[in-house]
C-alpha cells in the first residue's frame, strides 16, 4: 500500500491523542516516514499530513520563484508559517494540539481523510459537508467527457 485512501473517524482520548488508522500507519511505515510534516490546508479547514518530502515539494516550487516575489512570500507564509513537524507515539497516536484544533474546529473526534500521497485531519461534520459539496459539484457537471 503506497497511497492514503478512504477515511476513518477516531475519538480523541483524555490526554489529547488520537490513533492514526492502521492503513495510514502502514503507508507511513512503507514509505519510511518517521517525522510528519503538517500544514494548514490552503483551501479546506483541514490539516494536511505527510512526510518531509511534502515540504520538500513546496520548497522546490518556491525555489523556482524569485525569492522576493509575492508568490514566493505567500507560499512561505502558508508552507512555513502554517506548518509544523510532529511524530507519532509508539502506539501510533498523534497529539491533537492547539495548532490542529484552532484551524480545523476539531474537538472530540478526528476524521482522517486519504488524499493519495498524504492525508488530512478534519472535523467530522466539516468533512461530511465538503465531501457532499464535492459530490454535488461532480453530479452537476455530469459524466466525464471522453
Coordinates of N, CA, C and O in Angstrom, one line a residue:
X1 N 0.9 -1.2 0.0 CA 0.0 0.0 0.0 C 0.9 1.2 0.0 O 1.7 1.4 0.9
X2 N 0.8 2.1 -1.0 CA 1.6 3.2 -1.1 C 0.8 4.5 -1.3 O 1.3 5.5 -1.7
X3 N -0.5 4.4 -1.0 CA -1.4 5.6 -1.1 C -2.3 5.6 0.2 O -2.6 4.6 0.8
X4 N -2.7 6.9 0.5 CA -3.6 7.1 1.6 C -5.0 7.2 0.9 O -5.3 8.1 0.2
X5 N -5.8 6.2 1.2 CA -7.2 6.1 0.7 C -8.2 5.9 1.8 O -7.9 5.5 2.9
X6 N -9.4 6.3 1.4 CA -10.6 6.2 2.3 C -10.6 7.2 3.4 O -9.8 8.2 3.4
X7 N -11.4 7.0 4.4 CA -11.5 7.9 5.6 C -12.0 7.1 6.8 O -12.6 6.1 6.6
X8 N -11.6 7.6 7.9 CA -12.0 6.9 9.2 C -12.1 8.0 10.3 O -11.3 9.0 10.3
X9 N -13.0 7.8 11.2 CA -13.1 8.8 12.3 C -12.8 8.1 13.6 O -13.3 7.0 13.9
X10 N -11.9 8.7 14.4 CA -11.4 8.2 15.7 C -11.6 9.3 16.7 O -11.5 10.5 16.5
X11 N -11.9 8.8 17.9 CA -12.1 9.7 19.1 C -10.7 10.1 19.7 O -9.8 9.3 19.8
X12 N -10.7 11.3 20.1 CA -9.5 11.8 20.9 C -9.6 11.3 22.3 O -10.7 11.4 22.9
X13 N -8.5 10.8 22.8 CA -8.5 10.3 24.2 C -8.4 11.5 25.2 O -8.2 12.6 24.9
X14 N -8.4 11.1 26.5 CA -8.4 12.1 27.6 C -7.1 12.9 27.6 O -7.1 14.0 28.2
X15 N -6.0 12.3 27.0 CA -4.7 13.0 27.0 C -4.5 13.8 25.7 O -3.5 14.4 25.5
X16 N -5.6 13.9 24.9 CA -5.5 14.7 23.7 C -4.8 14.0 22.5 O -4.4 14.6 21.5
X17 N -4.8 12.7 22.5 CA -4.2 11.9 21.5 C -5.3 11.2 20.7 O -6.3 10.9 21.2
X18 N -4.9 10.9 19.4 CA -5.9 10.1 18.6 C -5.1 9.1 17.8 O -3.9 9.4 17.4
X19 N -5.6 7.9 17.7 CA -5.0 6.8 16.9 C -5.1 7.1 15.4 O -6.2 7.3 14.9
X20 N -4.0 7.0 14.8 CA -3.9 7.1 13.3 C -4.4 5.8 12.8 O -4.0 4.7 13.3
X21 N -5.3 5.7 11.8 CA -5.8 4.5 11.3 C -4.7 3.6 10.8 O -3.7 4.0 10.3
X22 N -4.8 2.3 11.1 CA -3.8 1.3 10.8 C -3.3 1.3 9.3 O -2.1 1.2 9.1
X23 N -4.3 1.5 8.4 CA -3.9 1.6 7.0 C -3.0 2.8 6.7 O -2.0 2.7 5.9
X24 N -3.2 3.9 7.4 CA -2.4 5.1 7.2 C -1.0 4.9 7.8 O 0.0 5.2 7.3
X25 N -1.0 4.2 9.0 CA 0.3 3.9 9.7 C 1.1 3.0 8.8 O 2.3 3.2 8.7
X26 N 0.5 2.0 8.2 CA 1.2 1.1 7.3 C 1.8 1.8 6.1 O 2.9 1.5 5.7
X27 N 1.0 2.8 5.5 CA 1.6 3.5 4.4 C 2.8 4.4 4.8 O 3.7 4.5 4.1
X28 N 2.7 5.0 6.0 CA 3.8 5.7 6.5 C 5.0 4.8 6.7 O 6.2 5.2 6.4
X29 N 4.8 3.7 7.3 CA 5.9 2.7 7.6 C 6.5 2.3 6.3 O 7.8 2.3 6.1
X30 N 5.7 2.0 5.3 CA 6.2 1.5 4.0 C 7.1 2.6 3.3 O 8.1 2.3 2.7
X31 N 6.7 3.9 3.5 CA 7.4 5.0 2.9 C 8.6 5.4 3.8 O 9.4 6.3 3.4
X32 N 8.8 4.8 5.0 CA 9.9 5.1 5.8 C 9.8 6.4 6.5 O 10.8 7.0 6.9
X33 N 8.6 6.9 6.7 CA 8.3 8.3 7.3 C 8.4 8.1 8.8 O 7.7 7.4 9.4
X34 N 9.3 8.9 9.4 CA 9.4 8.9 10.9 C 8.9 10.2 11.5 O 8.5 10.2 12.6
X35 N 9.0 11.3 10.7 CA 8.5 12.6 11.2 C 7.5 13.1 10.2 O 7.7 13.0 9.0
X36 N 6.4 13.6 10.7 CA 5.3 14.1 9.9 C 5.3 15.6 9.7 O 5.5 16.3 10.7
X37 N 5.2 16.0 8.5 CA 5.1 17.5 8.2 C 3.6 17.7 8.1 O 2.9 17.1 7.4
X38 N 3.1 18.7 8.9 CA 1.6 19.0 9.0 C 1.5 20.5 8.6 O 2.3 21.3 9.1
X39 N 0.6 20.8 7.7 CA 0.3 22.2 7.4 C -1.1 22.5 7.2 O -1.9 21.6 6.9
X40 N -1.5 23.7 7.5 CA -2.9 24.2 7.3 C -3.2 24.2 5.8 O -2.6 24.9 5.1
X41 N -4.2 23.4 5.4 CA -4.5 23.3 4.0 C -4.8 24.6 3.5 O -5.4 25.5 4.1
X42 N -4.5 24.8 2.2 CA -4.7 26.1 1.5 C -6.2 26.4 1.2 O -6.5 27.6 1.0
X43 N -7.0 25.4 1.1 CA -8.4 25.6 0.7 C -9.4 25.2 1.8 O -10.3 25.9 2.1
X44 N -9.2 24.0 2.4 CA -10.1 23.4 3.3 C -9.7 23.7 4.8 O -8.6 23.9 5.1
X45 N -10.7 23.6 5.7 CA -10.4 23.7 7.1 C -9.9 22.4 7.7 O -10.5 21.7 8.5
X46 N -8.7 22.0 7.1 CA -8.1 20.7 7.4 C -6.6 20.9 7.6 O -6.0 21.8 7.0
X47 N -6.0 19.9 8.3 CA -4.6 19.9 8.4 C -4.1 18.8 7.5 O -4.6 17.6 7.6
X48 N -3.2 19.1 6.5 CA -2.6 18.1 5.6 C -1.4 17.5 6.3 O -0.6 18.3 6.9
X49 N -1.2 16.2 6.2 CA -0.1 15.5 6.8 C 0.6 14.6 5.8 O 0.0 13.8 5.1
X50 N 1.9 14.7 5.8 CA 2.7 13.8 5.0 C 4.1 13.7 5.5 O 4.4 14.3 6.6
X51 N 5.0 13.1 4.8 CA 6.4 13.0 5.2 C 7.1 14.3 4.8 O 6.5 15.2 4.2
X52 N 8.4 14.4 5.1 CA 9.2 15.5 4.8 C 9.2 15.9 3.3 O 9.4 17.0 2.9
X53 N 9.0 14.8 2.5 CA 9.0 15.1 1.0 C 7.9 16.0 0.6 O 8.0 16.7 -0.4
X54 N 6.8 16.1 1.4 CA 5.8 17.0 1.1 C 6.3 18.5 1.2 O 6.0 19.3 0.4
X55 N 7.0 18.7 2.3 CA 7.6 20.1 2.5 C 8.6 20.3 1.4 O 8.7 21.4 0.8
X56 N 9.4 19.3 1.1 CA 10.4 19.4 0.0 C 9.8 19.9 -1.3 O 10.3 20.7 -2.0
X57 N 8.7 19.3 -1.6 CA 8.0 19.6 -2.9 C 7.6 21.1 -2.9 O 7.8 21.8 -3.9
X58 N 7.1 21.6 -1.8 CA 6.7 23.0 -1.8 C 7.9 23.9 -1.8 O 7.9 24.9 -2.5
X59 N 9.0 23.5 -1.2 CA 10.2 24.3 -1.2 C 10.8 24.3 -2.6 O 11.4 25.4 -3.0
X60 N 10.7 23.3 -3.3 CA 11.2 23.3 -4.7 C 10.4 24.3 -5.6 O 10.9 25.0 -6.4
X61 N 9.1 24.3 -5.3 CA 8.2 25.3 -6.1 C 8.7 26.7 -5.7 O 8.8 27.5 -6.6
X62 N 8.9 27.0 -4.4 CA 9.3 28.3 -4.0 C 10.7 28.7 -4.6 O 10.9 29.8 -5.0
X63 N 11.6 27.7 -4.7 CA 13.0 27.9 -5.2 C 12.9 28.3 -6.7 O 13.8 29.0 -7.1
X64 N 11.9 27.9 -7.4 CA 11.7 28.2 -8.8 C 11.3 29.7 -9.0 O 11.3 30.2 -10.1
X65 N 10.8 30.3 -7.9 CA 10.3 31.7 -7.9 C 11.4 32.7 -7.5 O 12.3 32.3 -6.9
X66 N 11.2 33.9 -7.9 CA 12.0 35.0 -7.4 C 11.8 35.0 -5.9 O 10.6 35.1 -5.5
X67 N 12.8 34.9 -5.0 CA 12.6 34.8 -3.6 C 11.9 36.0 -3.0 O 11.4 36.0 -1.9
X68 N 11.9 37.1 -3.7 CA 11.3 38.4 -3.2 C 9.9 38.6 -3.8 O 9.3 39.6 -3.6
X69 N 9.4 37.7 -4.7 CA 8.2 37.8 -5.3 C 7.0 37.6 -4.3 O 7.2 37.0 -3.3
X70 N 5.9 38.2 -4.7 CA 4.7 37.9 -3.9 C 4.3 36.5 -3.8 O 4.0 36.0 -2.7
X71 N 4.5 35.7 -4.9 CA 4.1 34.3 -5.0 C 5.0 33.5 -4.0 O 4.5 32.7 -3.2
X72 N 6.3 33.8 -4.0 CA 7.2 33.1 -3.0 C 6.9 33.4 -1.6 O 6.9 32.6 -0.7
X73 N 6.7 34.7 -1.3 CA 6.4 35.1 0.0 C 5.1 34.6 0.5 O 5.0 34.1 1.7
X74 N 4.1 34.5 -0.3 CA 2.8 34.0 0.1 C 2.9 32.5 0.4 O 2.4 32.0 1.3
X75 N 3.6 31.8 -0.5 CA 3.8 30.3 -0.3 C 4.6 30.1 1.0 O 4.2 29.2 1.7
X76 N 5.6 30.9 1.3 CA 6.3 30.7 2.5 C 5.5 30.9 3.7 O 5.5 30.2 4.7
X77 N 4.6 31.9 3.7 CA 3.7 32.2 4.8 C 2.8 30.9 5.0 O 2.5 30.6 6.2
X78 N 2.3 30.3 4.0 CA 1.5 29.2 4.1 C 2.2 27.9 4.5 O 1.8 27.2 5.4
X79 N 3.3 27.6 3.8 CA 4.1 26.4 4.0 C 4.9 26.4 5.2 O 4.9 25.4 6.0
X80 N 5.6 27.5 5.5 CA 6.5 27.5 6.7 C 5.7 28.1 7.9 O 5.8 27.5 9.0
X81 N 5.0 29.2 7.7 CA 4.2 29.8 8.8 C 3.0 29.0 9.2 O 2.6 29.1 10.4
X82 N 2.5 28.1 8.4 CA 1.3 27.3 8.7 C 1.7 25.8 8.8 O 0.8 25.0 8.6
X83 N 3.0 25.5 9.1 CA 3.4 24.1 9.2 C 4.2 23.8 10.4 O 4.8 24.7 11.0
X84 N 4.1 22.6 10.8 CA 4.9 22.1 12.0 C 5.3 20.6 11.7 O 4.7 19.9 10.8
X85 N 6.3 20.1 12.4 CA 6.7 18.7 12.3 C 6.1 18.1 13.6 O 6.2 18.7 14.7
X86 N 5.6 16.9 13.5 CA 5.1 16.1 14.6 C 5.6 14.6 14.5 O 6.0 14.2 13.4
X87 N 5.5 13.9 15.5 CA 5.9 12.5 15.5 C 4.7 11.7 16.1 O 4.0 12.2 17.0
X88 N 4.5 10.5 15.6 CA 3.6 9.6 16.3 C 4.2 9.0 17.5 O 5.4 8.8 17.5
X89 N 3.4 8.7 18.5 CA 4.0 8.0 19.7 C 4.1 6.5 19.3 O 3.7 6.1 18.2
X90 N 4.8 5.7 20.2 CA 5.0 4.3 19.9 C 3.7 3.5 19.6 O 3.8 2.4 18.9
X91 N 2.6 3.9 20.0 CA 1.3 3.2 19.8 C 0.6 3.7 18.5 O -0.5 3.4 18.3
X92 N 1.3 4.6 17.8 CA 0.7 5.1 16.5 C -0.4 6.2 16.7 O -1.3 6.4 15.9
X93 N -0.2 7.0 17.8 CA -1.1 8.1 18.1 C -0.5 9.4 17.8 O 0.7 9.6 18.0
X94 N -1.3 10.4 17.5 CA -0.9 11.7 17.2 C -1.5 12.7 18.2 O -2.7 12.5 18.6
X95 N -0.7 13.6 18.7 CA -1.2 14.6 19.7 C -2.0 15.6 18.9 O -1.6 16.2 17.9
X96 N -3.3 15.8 19.3 CA -4.1 16.8 18.7 C -3.9 18.1 19.4 O -4.5 18.4 20.5
X97 N -3.0 18.9 18.9 CA -2.5 20.2 19.5 C -3.5 21.3 19.2 O -4.4 21.2 18.3
X98 N -3.2 22.5 19.9 CA -4.0 23.7 19.6 C -3.8 24.1 18.1 O -4.7 24.6 17.5
X99 N -2.6 23.9 17.5 CA -2.4 24.1 16.1 C -3.4 23.4 15.3 O -4.0 24.0 14.3
X100 N -3.7 22.2 15.6 CA -4.7 21.4 14.8 C -6.1 21.9 15.2 O -6.9 22.1 14.3
X101 N -6.4 22.0 16.4 CA -7.8 22.3 16.9 C -8.2 23.7 16.4 O -9.4 23.8 15.9
X102 N -7.4 24.7 16.6 CA -7.7 26.0 16.2 C -8.1 26.2 14.8 O -9.0 26.9 14.4
X103 N -7.3 25.5 13.9 CA -7.5 25.7 12.5 C -8.7 24.9 11.9 O -9.4 25.3 11.0
X104 N -9.0 23.7 12.5 CA -10.0 22.8 12.0 C -11.3 22.9 12.7 O -12.3 22.4 12.2
X105 N -11.3 23.3 14.0 CA -12.5 23.2 14.8 C -12.7 21.8 15.4 O -13.7 21.5 16.0
X106 N -11.7 20.9 15.3 CA -11.8 19.6 15.9 C -11.9 19.7 17.4 O -11.2 20.5 18.0
X107 N -12.8 18.9 18.0 CA -12.9 18.9 19.4 C -12.8 17.5 20.0 O -11.9 17.2 20.8
X108 N -13.7 16.6 19.7 CA -13.7 15.3 20.3 C -13.3 14.1 19.4 O -12.9 13.1 19.8
X109 N -13.6 14.3 18.1 CA -13.3 13.3 17.1 C -12.5 13.9 15.9 O -12.7 15.1 15.6
X110 N -11.7 13.0 15.3 CA -10.9 13.4 14.1 C -11.3 12.5 13.0 O -11.3 11.3 13.1
X111 N -11.6 13.1 11.8 CA -11.8 12.2 10.6 C -10.5 12.3 9.8 O -10.0 13.4 9.5
X112 N -9.9 11.2 9.6 CA -8.7 11.0 8.8 C -9.1 10.8 7.3 O -9.9 9.9 7.1
X113 N -8.6 11.6 6.4 CA -9.0 11.5 5.0 C -7.8 11.3 4.1 O -6.9 12.1 4.1
X114 N -7.9 10.1 3.4 CA -6.8 9.9 2.4 C -6.8 10.8 1.3 O -7.9 11.1 0.7
X115 N -5.7 11.3 0.9 CA -5.6 12.2 -0.3 C -4.5 11.8 -1.2 O -3.8 12.6 -1.8
X116 N -4.3 10.4 -1.3 CA -3.3 9.9 -2.3 C -1.9 9.9 -1.6 O -1.6 8.9 -0.9
X117 N -1.1 10.9 -1.8 CA 0.2 10.9 -1.3 C 0.3 11.5 0.1 O 1.4 11.6 0.7
X118 N -0.8 12.0 0.7 CA -0.8 12.5 2.0 C -2.2 12.2 2.6 O -3.1 11.7 1.9
X119 N -2.4 12.6 3.9 CA -3.8 12.5 4.4 C -4.1 13.8 5.1 O -3.2 14.7 5.3
X120 N -5.4 14.0 5.5 CA -5.8 15.2 6.2 C -6.5 14.8 7.5 O -7.1 13.7 7.6
X121 N -6.5 15.8 8.4 CA -7.3 15.7 9.6 C -8.4 16.7 9.5 O -8.2 17.9 9.2
X122 N -9.6 16.2 9.7 CA -10.8 17.1 9.6 C -11.7 16.9 10.8 O -11.8 15.9 11.4
X123 N -12.5 18.0 11.1 CA -13.6 17.9 12.0 C -14.7 17.1 11.2 O -14.9 17.3 10.1
X124 N -15.2 16.0 11.8 CA -16.1 15.1 11.1 C -17.2 15.7 10.3 O -17.4 15.4 9.1
X125 N -18.0 16.7 10.9 CA -19.1 17.3 10.1 C -18.6 18.1 9.0 O -19.3 18.2 7.9
X126 N -17.5 18.8 9.2 CA -16.9 19.6 8.1 C -16.5 18.8 6.9 O -16.7 19.1 5.8
X127 N -15.9 17.6 7.2 CA -15.6 16.7 6.1 C -16.8 16.2 5.4 O -16.9 16.2 4.2
X128 N -17.9 15.8 6.1 CA -19.1 15.3 5.5 C -19.7 16.4 4.6 O -20.1 16.1 3.5
X129 N -19.7 17.7 5.1 CA -20.2 18.7 4.2 C -19.3 18.9 3.0 O -19.9 19.1 1.9
X130 N -18.0 19.0 3.1 CA -17.1 19.2 2.0 C -17.3 18.1 1.0 O -17.3 18.3 -0.2
X131 N -17.4 16.8 1.5 CA -17.5 15.7 0.5 C -18.8 15.8 -0.2 O -18.9 15.5 -1.4
X132 N -19.9 16.1 0.5 CA -21.2 16.3 -0.1 C -21.2 17.4 -1.2 O -21.7 17.2 -2.3
X133 N -20.5 18.5 -0.9 CA -20.4 19.6 -1.9 C -19.6 19.1 -3.1 O -20.0 19.4 -4.2
X134 N -18.5 18.4 -2.9 CA -17.7 17.9 -4.0 C -18.5 16.9 -4.8 O -18.5 17.0 -6.1
X135 N -19.3 16.1 -4.2 CA -20.1 15.1 -4.9 C -21.2 15.8 -5.8 O -21.4 15.5 -6.9
X136 N -21.8 16.8 -5.1 CA -22.8 17.6 -5.9 C -22.2 18.3 -7.0 O -22.8 18.4 -8.1
X137 N -21.1 18.9 -6.8 CA -20.4 19.6 -7.9 C -20.1 18.7 -9.1 O -20.3 19.0 -10.3
X138 N -19.6 17.5 -8.8 CA -19.4 16.5 -9.8 C -20.7 16.1 -10.5 O -20.7 15.9 -11.7
X139 N -21.7 15.9 -9.7 CA -23.0 15.5 -10.3 C -23.5 16.6 -11.3 O -24.0 16.3 -12.4
X140 N -23.4 17.8 -10.9 CA -23.9 18.9 -11.7 C -23.1 19.0 -13.1 O -23.6 19.4 -14.1
X141 N -21.8 18.6 -13.0 CA -21.0 18.7 -14.2 C -21.3 17.5 -15.2 O -20.9 17.5 -16.3
X142 N -21.9 16.5 -14.6 CA -22.3 15.4 -15.5 C -21.2 14.4 -15.6 O -20.1 14.6 -15.1
X143 N -21.4 13.3 -16.4 CA -20.4 12.3 -16.7 C -19.2 12.9 -17.3 O -19.3 13.9 -18.0
X144 N -18.0 12.3 -17.0 CA -16.8 12.8 -17.7 C -16.9 12.6 -19.2 O -17.4 11.7 -19.7
X145 N -16.3 13.6 -19.8 CA -16.3 13.5 -21.3 C -15.1 12.7 -21.6 O -14.1 12.6 -20.9
X146 N -15.2 12.0 -22.8 CA -14.1 11.1 -23.2 C -13.3 11.6 -24.3 O -13.7 12.3 -25.1

